[in-house]
Amino acid sequence: LEMMSEHPLAEAVAEYLKSDLHPYKGDTPILESFKSHTGTGVEATCEGTHYWAGNEEMVREAEAILDDKMKDAVKRETDEGDSLIYYGRGKELIAVISVSDRIKETTMEALRLLKERGIEIHMLTGDNPASARVMAAKLEIENYRASVKPADKEEYVKNLKQKGKVVAMVGDGINDTQALAVADVSIAMGKGTDIAMDVAMVTLITSDLKLLNTAFDISKKTVRLIRQNLFWAFVYNIVAIPIAAGMLYPSYGFMLDPVVAAAAMA
């Protein structure tokens, strides 16, 4: 199931199950009727049996029930800030997979540099509120929203723009594409999904957020060069066009040779 999903957490689970840490070495089962539900999870049929994997909403849709032992485990993992993937067969909950986000060494430095530029940082995540709260605290992010779906992310960006803010959206998955499409600047992570990179104006080659600051530096230098070029082009034209038109000829008998004009323009 997770090998067929494009979600980053799904990729992490699939890589783990294919590693030496896991004893299963058999052939991958053949799945039928695979469906991916954006912001919720995935489902498929294998040998006539329905299987699913996703978040709490997937559990509710499957009408699966968590026993007391599972509820305690879920609460414990959630309080630690882990993301949870529920895995089931029909109406039966088989397992809960706990995935912890590792904050990259460069992330805190990247966020600090962004804040020094006067940039407000907002975090939008599909994770549950408890996990989002823990992660936001670790990253020192005051503005965050949890359990958001793709449409919610889009609406959040629109609301920021209505308040007069210029919004840059950074995303890596299918769930981010709607928000990326409406942001003033859209930035995709190089290790994200193809659709996110197709929608985004900028793609960072790696998932290192410090590249954001590099992108801002390049952008500012580019805009400065454009303004310098426009300034000198206007100054040149304001001076040269009247001369070329013969403004100095009545008084000084001087006309600008076209060859000289072309060289001066260059």
mmCIF file with all atom_site columns, C-alpha atoms in Angstrom, residues 55-217:
data_model
loop_
_atom_site.group_PDB
_atom_site.id
_atom_site.type_symbol
_atom_site.label_atom_id
_atom_site.label_alt_id
_atom_site.label_comp_id
_atom_site.label_asym_id
_atom_site.label_entity_id
_atom_site.label_seq_id
_atom_site.pdbx_PDB_ins_code
_atom_site.Cartn_x
_atom_site.Cartn_y
_atom_site.Cartn_z
_atom_site.occupancy
_atom_site.B_iso_or_equiv
_atom_site.pdbx_formal_charge
_atom_site.auth_seq_id
_atom_site.auth_comp_id
_atom_site.auth_asym_id
_atom_site.auth_atom_id
_atom_site.pdbx_PDB_model_num
ATOM 1   C CA . ASN A 1 55  ? -5.120  9.021  9.496   1.00 0.00 ? 55  ASN A CA 1
ATOM 2   C CA . GLU A 1 56  ? -7.944  9.192  12.068  1.00 0.00 ? 56  GLU A CA 1
ATOM 3   C CA . GLU A 1 57  ? -10.485 10.070 9.388   1.00 0.00 ? 57  GLU A CA 1
ATOM 4   C CA . MET A 1 58  ? -9.670  6.814  7.611   1.00 0.00 ? 58  MET A CA 1
ATOM 5   C CA . VAL A 1 59  ? -10.402 4.981  10.872  1.00 0.00 ? 59  VAL A CA 1
ATOM 6   C CA . ARG A 1 60  ? -13.800 6.672  11.163  1.00 0.00 ? 60  ARG A CA 1
ATOM 7   C CA . GLU A 1 61  ? -14.685 5.914  7.542   1.00 0.00 ? 61  GLU A CA 1
ATOM 8   C CA . ALA A 1 62  ? -13.791 2.243  8.062   1.00 0.00 ? 62  ALA A CA 1
ATOM 9   C CA . GLU A 1 63  ? -15.812 2.232  11.312  1.00 0.00 ? 63  GLU A CA 1
ATOM 10  C CA . ALA A 1 64  ? -12.863 0.570  13.027  1.00 0.00 ? 64  ALA A CA 1
ATOM 11  C CA . ILE A 1 65  ? -12.680 0.515  16.818  1.00 0.00 ? 65  ILE A CA 1
ATOM 12  C CA . LEU A 1 66  ? -9.625  1.133  18.999  1.00 0.00 ? 66  LEU A CA 1
ATOM 13  C CA . ASP A 1 67  ? -9.465  -0.996 22.150  1.00 0.00 ? 67  ASP A CA 1
ATOM 14  C CA . ASP A 1 68  ? -8.205  0.484  25.433  1.00 0.00 ? 68  ASP A CA 1
ATOM 15  C CA . LYS A 1 69  ? -4.662  -0.803 24.905  1.00 0.00 ? 69  LYS A CA 1
ATOM 16  C CA . MET A 1 70  ? -4.499  0.791  21.464  1.00 0.00 ? 70  MET A CA 1
ATOM 17  C CA . LYS A 1 71  ? -5.957  4.065  22.768  1.00 0.00 ? 71  LYS A CA 1
ATOM 18  C CA . ASP A 1 72  ? -3.246  4.244  25.442  1.00 0.00 ? 72  ASP A CA 1
ATOM 19  C CA . ALA A 1 73  ? -0.538  3.597  22.838  1.00 0.00 ? 73  ALA A CA 1
ATOM 20  C CA . VAL A 1 74  ? -1.966  6.252  20.518  1.00 0.00 ? 74  VAL A CA 1
ATOM 21  C CA . LYS A 1 75  ? -2.089  8.822  23.323  1.00 0.00 ? 75  LYS A CA 1
ATOM 22  C CA . ARG A 1 76  ? 1.490   8.033  24.367  1.00 0.00 ? 76  ARG A CA 1
ATOM 23  C CA . GLU A 1 77  ? 2.881   8.365  20.844  1.00 0.00 ? 77  GLU A CA 1
ATOM 24  C CA . THR A 1 78  ? 0.814   11.481 20.103  1.00 0.00 ? 78  THR A CA 1
ATOM 25  C CA . ASP A 1 79  ? 2.003   13.210 23.285  1.00 0.00 ? 79  ASP A CA 1
ATOM 26  C CA . GLU A 1 80  ? 5.577   12.634 22.105  1.00 0.00 ? 80  GLU A CA 1
ATOM 27  C CA . GLY A 1 81  ? 4.777   14.445 18.857  1.00 0.00 ? 81  GLY A CA 1
ATOM 28  C CA . ASP A 1 82  ? 4.820   11.428 16.545  1.00 0.00 ? 82  ASP A CA 1
ATOM 29  C CA . SER A 1 83  ? 2.674   11.125 13.422  1.00 0.00 ? 83  SER A CA 1
ATOM 30  C CA . LEU A 1 84  ? 0.365   8.100  13.369  1.00 0.00 ? 84  LEU A CA 1
ATOM 31  C CA . ILE A 1 85  ? -0.658  5.903  10.434  1.00 0.00 ? 85  ILE A CA 1
ATOM 32  C CA . TYR A 1 86  ? -3.570  3.577  11.102  1.00 0.00 ? 86  TYR A CA 1
ATOM 33  C CA . TYR A 1 87  ? -3.573  0.287  9.203   1.00 0.00 ? 87  TYR A CA 1
ATOM 34  C CA . GLY A 1 88  ? -6.614  -1.946 8.875   1.00 0.00 ? 88  GLY A CA 1
ATOM 35  C CA . ARG A 1 89  ? -8.438  -4.738 7.108   1.00 0.00 ? 89  ARG A CA 1
ATOM 36  C CA . GLY A 1 90  ? -12.140 -4.147 6.509   1.00 0.00 ? 90  GLY A CA 1
ATOM 37  C CA . LYS A 1 91  ? -13.546 -2.839 9.797   1.00 0.00 ? 91  LYS A CA 1
ATOM 38  C CA . GLU A 1 92  ? -10.644 -4.268 11.802  1.00 0.00 ? 92  GLU A CA 1
ATOM 39  C CA . LEU A 1 93  ? -7.766  -2.081 12.977  1.00 0.00 ? 93  LEU A CA 1
ATOM 40  C CA . ILE A 1 94  ? -4.601  -4.169 12.657  1.00 0.00 ? 94  ILE A CA 1
ATOM 41  C CA . ALA A 1 95  ? -1.884  -1.760 13.725  1.00 0.00 ? 95  ALA A CA 1
ATOM 42  C CA . VAL A 1 96  ? -0.879  1.827  14.360  1.00 0.00 ? 96  VAL A CA 1
ATOM 43  C CA . ILE A 1 97  ? 2.451   2.881  12.882  1.00 0.00 ? 97  ILE A CA 1
ATOM 44  C CA . SER A 1 98  ? 4.239   5.670  14.716  1.00 0.00 ? 98  SER A CA 1
ATOM 45  C CA . VAL A 1 99  ? 6.527   7.890  12.640  1.00 0.00 ? 99  VAL A CA 1
ATOM 46  C CA . SER A 1 100 ? 8.666   10.578 14.250  1.00 0.00 ? 100 SER A CA 1
ATOM 47  C CA . ASP A 1 101 ? 9.810   13.614 12.291  1.00 0.00 ? 101 ASP A CA 1
ATOM 48  C CA . ARG A 1 102 ? 13.520  14.238 12.643  1.00 0.00 ? 102 ARG A CA 1
ATOM 49  C CA . ILE A 1 103 ? 14.343  17.929 12.505  1.00 0.00 ? 103 ILE A CA 1
ATOM 50  C CA . LYS A 1 104 ? 17.328  18.458 10.205  1.00 0.00 ? 104 LYS A CA 1
ATOM 51  C CA . GLU A 1 105 ? 20.405  20.047 11.746  1.00 0.00 ? 105 GLU A CA 1
ATOM 52  C CA . THR A 1 106 ? 20.126  23.021 9.398   1.00 0.00 ? 106 THR A CA 1
ATOM 53  C CA . THR A 1 107 ? 16.407  23.685 9.918   1.00 0.00 ? 107 THR A CA 1
ATOM 54  C CA . MET A 1 108 ? 16.618  25.754 13.105  1.00 0.00 ? 108 MET A CA 1
ATOM 55  C CA . GLU A 1 109 ? 19.365  27.905 11.564  1.00 0.00 ? 109 GLU A CA 1
ATOM 56  C CA . ALA A 1 110 ? 17.280  28.334 8.397   1.00 0.00 ? 110 ALA A CA 1
ATOM 57  C CA . LEU A 1 111 ? 14.217  29.447 10.376  1.00 0.00 ? 111 LEU A CA 1
ATOM 58  C CA . ARG A 1 112 ? 16.343  31.876 12.416  1.00 0.00 ? 112 ARG A CA 1
ATOM 59  C CA . LEU A 1 113 ? 17.695  33.480 9.234   1.00 0.00 ? 113 LEU A CA 1
ATOM 60  C CA . LEU A 1 114 ? 14.168  33.818 7.827   1.00 0.00 ? 114 LEU A CA 1
ATOM 61  C CA . LYS A 1 115 ? 12.957  35.491 11.020  1.00 0.00 ? 115 LYS A CA 1
ATOM 62  C CA . GLU A 1 116 ? 15.904  37.914 10.875  1.00 0.00 ? 116 GLU A CA 1
ATOM 63  C CA . ARG A 1 117 ? 14.616  38.987 7.457   1.00 0.00 ? 117 ARG A CA 1
ATOM 64  C CA . GLY A 1 118 ? 11.306  39.898 9.117   1.00 0.00 ? 118 GLY A CA 1
ATOM 65  C CA . ILE A 1 119 ? 9.495   36.918 7.602   1.00 0.00 ? 119 ILE A CA 1
ATOM 66  C CA . GLU A 1 120 ? 6.590   35.420 9.547   1.00 0.00 ? 120 GLU A CA 1
ATOM 67  C CA . ILE A 1 121 ? 6.645   31.626 9.631   1.00 0.00 ? 121 ILE A CA 1
ATOM 68  C CA . HIS A 1 122 ? 3.411   29.633 9.586   1.00 0.00 ? 122 HIS A CA 1
ATOM 69  C CA . MET A 1 123 ? 3.207   25.832 9.761   1.00 0.00 ? 123 MET A CA 1
ATOM 70  C CA . LEU A 1 124 ? 0.317   23.935 8.162   1.00 0.00 ? 124 LEU A CA 1
ATOM 71  C CA . THR A 1 125 ? 0.128   20.195 8.736   1.00 0.00 ? 125 THR A CA 1
ATOM 72  C CA . GLY A 1 126 ? -2.281  17.338 8.360   1.00 0.00 ? 126 GLY A CA 1
ATOM 73  C CA . ASP A 1 127 ? -0.990  15.849 11.613  1.00 0.00 ? 127 ASP A CA 1
ATOM 74  C CA . ASN A 1 128 ? -3.145  15.757 14.722  1.00 0.00 ? 128 ASN A CA 1
ATOM 75  C CA . PRO A 1 129 ? -3.127  18.825 17.028  1.00 0.00 ? 129 PRO A CA 1
ATOM 76  C CA . ALA A 1 130 ? -0.958  17.208 19.713  1.00 0.00 ? 130 ALA A CA 1
ATOM 77  C CA . SER A 1 131 ? 1.800   16.248 17.254  1.00 0.00 ? 131 SER A CA 1
ATOM 78  C CA . ALA A 1 132 ? 1.618   19.656 15.592  1.00 0.00 ? 132 ALA A CA 1
ATOM 79  C CA . ARG A 1 133 ? 1.867   21.423 18.949  1.00 0.00 ? 133 ARG A CA 1
ATOM 80  C CA . VAL A 1 134 ? 5.001   19.476 19.923  1.00 0.00 ? 134 VAL A CA 1
ATOM 81  C CA . MET A 1 135 ? 6.666   20.084 16.554  1.00 0.00 ? 135 MET A CA 1
ATOM 82  C CA . ALA A 1 136 ? 5.769   23.793 16.547  1.00 0.00 ? 136 ALA A CA 1
ATOM 83  C CA . ALA A 1 137 ? 7.273   24.147 20.032  1.00 0.00 ? 137 ALA A CA 1
ATOM 84  C CA . LYS A 1 138 ? 10.509  22.431 18.924  1.00 0.00 ? 138 LYS A CA 1
ATOM 85  C CA . LEU A 1 139 ? 10.748  24.701 15.875  1.00 0.00 ? 139 LEU A CA 1
ATOM 86  C CA . GLU A 1 140 ? 9.724   27.813 17.849  1.00 0.00 ? 140 GLU A CA 1
ATOM 87  C CA . ILE A 1 141 ? 6.856   28.506 15.439  1.00 0.00 ? 141 ILE A CA 1
ATOM 88  C CA . GLU A 1 142 ? 3.976   30.479 16.966  1.00 0.00 ? 142 GLU A CA 1
ATOM 89  C CA . ASN A 1 143 ? 1.563   30.308 14.024  1.00 0.00 ? 143 ASN A CA 1
ATOM 90  C CA . TYR A 1 144 ? 0.469   26.776 13.177  1.00 0.00 ? 144 TYR A CA 1
ATOM 91  C CA . ARG A 1 145 ? -2.614  24.830 12.130  1.00 0.00 ? 145 ARG A CA 1
ATOM 92  C CA . ALA A 1 146 ? -3.159  21.086 12.536  1.00 0.00 ? 146 ALA A CA 1
ATOM 93  C CA . SER A 1 147 ? -5.418  18.524 10.862  1.00 0.00 ? 147 SER A CA 1
ATOM 94  C CA . VAL A 1 148 ? -5.660  20.691 7.755   1.00 0.00 ? 148 VAL A CA 1
ATOM 95  C CA . LYS A 1 149 ? -6.712  19.300 4.396   1.00 0.00 ? 149 LYS A CA 1
ATOM 96  C CA . PRO A 1 150 ? -5.525  20.608 0.998   1.00 0.00 ? 150 PRO A CA 1
ATOM 97  C CA . ALA A 1 151 ? -8.508  22.970 0.699   1.00 0.00 ? 151 ALA A CA 1
ATOM 98  C CA . ASP A 1 152 ? -7.836  24.291 4.227   1.00 0.00 ? 152 ASP A CA 1
ATOM 99  C CA . LYS A 1 153 ? -4.230  25.103 3.291   1.00 0.00 ? 153 LYS A CA 1
ATOM 100 C CA . GLU A 1 154 ? -5.433  26.948 0.200   1.00 0.00 ? 154 GLU A CA 1
ATOM 101 C CA . GLU A 1 155 ? -7.950  28.945 2.240   1.00 0.00 ? 155 GLU A CA 1
ATOM 102 C CA . TYR A 1 156 ? -5.300  29.784 4.849   1.00 0.00 ? 156 TYR A CA 1
ATOM 103 C CA . VAL A 1 157 ? -2.978  31.222 2.180   1.00 0.00 ? 157 VAL A CA 1
ATOM 104 C CA . LYS A 1 158 ? -5.865  33.203 0.646   1.00 0.00 ? 158 LYS A CA 1
ATOM 105 C CA . ASN A 1 159 ? -6.735  34.681 4.058   1.00 0.00 ? 159 ASN A CA 1
ATOM 106 C CA . LEU A 1 160 ? -3.129  35.815 4.577   1.00 0.00 ? 160 LEU A CA 1
ATOM 107 C CA . LYS A 1 161 ? -3.135  37.473 1.146   1.00 0.00 ? 161 LYS A CA 1
ATOM 108 C CA . GLN A 1 162 ? -6.435  39.229 1.923   1.00 0.00 ? 162 GLN A CA 1
ATOM 109 C CA . LYS A 1 163 ? -4.727  40.737 4.970   1.00 0.00 ? 163 LYS A CA 1
ATOM 110 C CA . GLY A 1 164 ? -2.219  42.352 2.606   1.00 0.00 ? 164 GLY A CA 1
ATOM 111 C CA . LYS A 1 165 ? 0.625   39.918 3.202   1.00 0.00 ? 165 LYS A CA 1
ATOM 112 C CA . VAL A 1 166 ? 2.924   38.605 0.478   1.00 0.00 ? 166 VAL A CA 1
ATOM 113 C CA . VAL A 1 167 ? 2.885   34.835 0.927   1.00 0.00 ? 167 VAL A CA 1
ATOM 114 C CA . ALA A 1 168 ? 5.587   32.324 -0.011  1.00 0.00 ? 168 ALA A CA 1
ATOM 115 C CA . MET A 1 169 ? 4.390   28.737 0.326   1.00 0.00 ? 169 MET A CA 1
ATOM 116 C CA . VAL A 1 170 ? 6.840   25.851 0.726   1.00 0.00 ? 170 VAL A CA 1
ATOM 117 C CA . GLY A 1 171 ? 5.517   22.334 0.134   1.00 0.00 ? 171 GLY A CA 1
ATOM 118 C CA . ASP A 1 172 ? 6.521   18.894 -1.042  1.00 0.00 ? 172 ASP A CA 1
ATOM 119 C CA . GLY A 1 173 ? 3.377   16.824 -1.482  1.00 0.00 ? 173 GLY A CA 1
ATOM 120 C CA . ILE A 1 174 ? 0.097   16.499 -3.336  1.00 0.00 ? 174 ILE A CA 1
ATOM 121 C CA . ASN A 1 175 ? -1.641  17.958 -0.284  1.00 0.00 ? 175 ASN A CA 1
ATOM 122 C CA . ASP A 1 176 ? 0.279   21.225 -0.774  1.00 0.00 ? 176 ASP A CA 1
ATOM 123 C CA . THR A 1 177 ? -0.441  21.821 -4.451  1.00 0.00 ? 177 THR A CA 1
ATOM 124 C CA . GLN A 1 178 ? -3.634  23.868 -3.978  1.00 0.00 ? 178 GLN A CA 1
ATOM 125 C CA . ALA A 1 179 ? -1.894  26.228 -1.556  1.00 0.00 ? 179 ALA A CA 1
ATOM 126 C CA . LEU A 1 180 ? 1.174   26.421 -3.807  1.00 0.00 ? 180 LEU A CA 1
ATOM 127 C CA . ALA A 1 181 ? -1.034  27.438 -6.734  1.00 0.00 ? 181 ALA A CA 1
ATOM 128 C CA . VAL A 1 182 ? -2.559  30.453 -4.928  1.00 0.00 ? 182 VAL A CA 1
ATOM 129 C CA . ALA A 1 183 ? 0.574   31.713 -3.124  1.00 0.00 ? 183 ALA A CA 1
ATOM 130 C CA . ASP A 1 184 ? 2.473   34.770 -4.372  1.00 0.00 ? 184 ASP A CA 1
ATOM 131 C CA . VAL A 1 185 ? 5.628   32.647 -4.481  1.00 0.00 ? 185 VAL A CA 1
ATOM 132 C CA . SER A 1 186 ? 5.473   28.850 -4.550  1.00 0.00 ? 186 SER A CA 1
ATOM 133 C CA . ILE A 1 187 ? 8.478   26.747 -3.579  1.00 0.00 ? 187 ILE A CA 1
ATOM 134 C CA . ALA A 1 188 ? 8.733   22.961 -3.857  1.00 0.00 ? 188 ALA A CA 1
ATOM 135 C CA . MET A 1 189 ? 11.243  20.661 -2.222  1.00 0.00 ? 189 MET A CA 1
ATOM 136 C CA . GLY A 1 190 ? 13.401  18.659 -4.624  1.00 0.00 ? 190 GLY A CA 1
ATOM 137 C CA . LYS A 1 191 ? 12.616  15.366 -2.891  1.00 0.00 ? 191 LYS A CA 1
ATOM 138 C CA . GLY A 1 192 ? 8.877   15.992 -3.001  1.00 0.00 ? 192 GLY A CA 1
ATOM 139 C CA . THR A 1 193 ? 6.251   14.829 -5.462  1.00 0.00 ? 193 THR A CA 1
ATOM 140 C CA . ASP A 1 194 ? 6.385   15.648 -9.167  1.00 0.00 ? 194 ASP A CA 1
ATOM 141 C CA . ILE A 1 195 ? 3.044   17.472 -9.066  1.00 0.00 ? 195 ILE A CA 1
ATOM 142 C CA . ALA A 1 196 ? 4.300   19.853 -6.355  1.00 0.00 ? 196 ALA A CA 1
ATOM 143 C CA . MET A 1 197 ? 7.365   20.672 -8.481  1.00 0.00 ? 197 MET A CA 1
ATOM 144 C CA . ASP A 1 198 ? 5.160   21.191 -11.562 1.00 0.00 ? 198 ASP A CA 1
ATOM 145 C CA . VAL A 1 199 ? 2.985   23.729 -9.729  1.00 0.00 ? 199 VAL A CA 1
ATOM 146 C CA . ALA A 1 200 ? 5.802   25.570 -7.935  1.00 0.00 ? 200 ALA A CA 1
ATOM 147 C CA . MET A 1 201 ? 7.697   28.554 -9.353  1.00 0.00 ? 201 MET A CA 1
ATOM 148 C CA . VAL A 1 202 ? 10.894  27.527 -7.558  1.00 0.00 ? 202 VAL A CA 1
ATOM 149 C CA . THR A 1 203 ? 12.230  24.054 -6.744  1.00 0.00 ? 203 THR A CA 1
ATOM 150 C CA . LEU A 1 204 ? 14.952  23.551 -4.149  1.00 0.00 ? 204 LEU A CA 1
ATOM 151 C CA . ILE A 1 205 ? 17.267  20.768 -5.340  1.00 0.00 ? 205 ILE A CA 1
ATOM 152 C CA . THR A 1 206 ? 17.528  19.276 -1.846  1.00 0.00 ? 206 THR A CA 1
ATOM 153 C CA . SER A 1 207 ? 15.273  19.429 1.216   1.00 0.00 ? 207 SER A CA 1
ATOM 154 C CA . ASP A 1 208 ? 17.624  21.795 3.075   1.00 0.00 ? 208 ASP A CA 1
ATOM 155 C CA . LEU A 1 209 ? 15.600  24.834 4.120   1.00 0.00 ? 209 LEU A CA 1
ATOM 156 C CA . LYS A 1 210 ? 18.764  26.967 4.278   1.00 0.00 ? 210 LYS A CA 1
ATOM 157 C CA . LEU A 1 211 ? 18.499  27.072 0.489   1.00 0.00 ? 211 LEU A CA 1
ATOM 158 C CA . LEU A 1 212 ? 15.440  29.291 1.028   1.00 0.00 ? 212 LEU A CA 1
ATOM 159 C CA . ASN A 1 213 ? 17.720  32.064 2.255   1.00 0.00 ? 213 ASN A CA 1
ATOM 160 C CA . THR A 1 214 ? 20.000  31.518 -0.741  1.00 0.00 ? 214 THR A CA 1
ATOM 161 C CA . ALA A 1 215 ? 16.965  31.796 -3.026  1.00 0.00 ? 215 ALA A CA 1
ATOM 162 C CA . PHE A 1 216 ? 15.954  35.071 -1.359  1.00 0.00 ? 216 PHE A CA 1
ATOM 163 C CA . ASP A 1 217 ? 19.508  36.441 -1.769  1.00 0.00 ? 217 ASP A CA 1
#
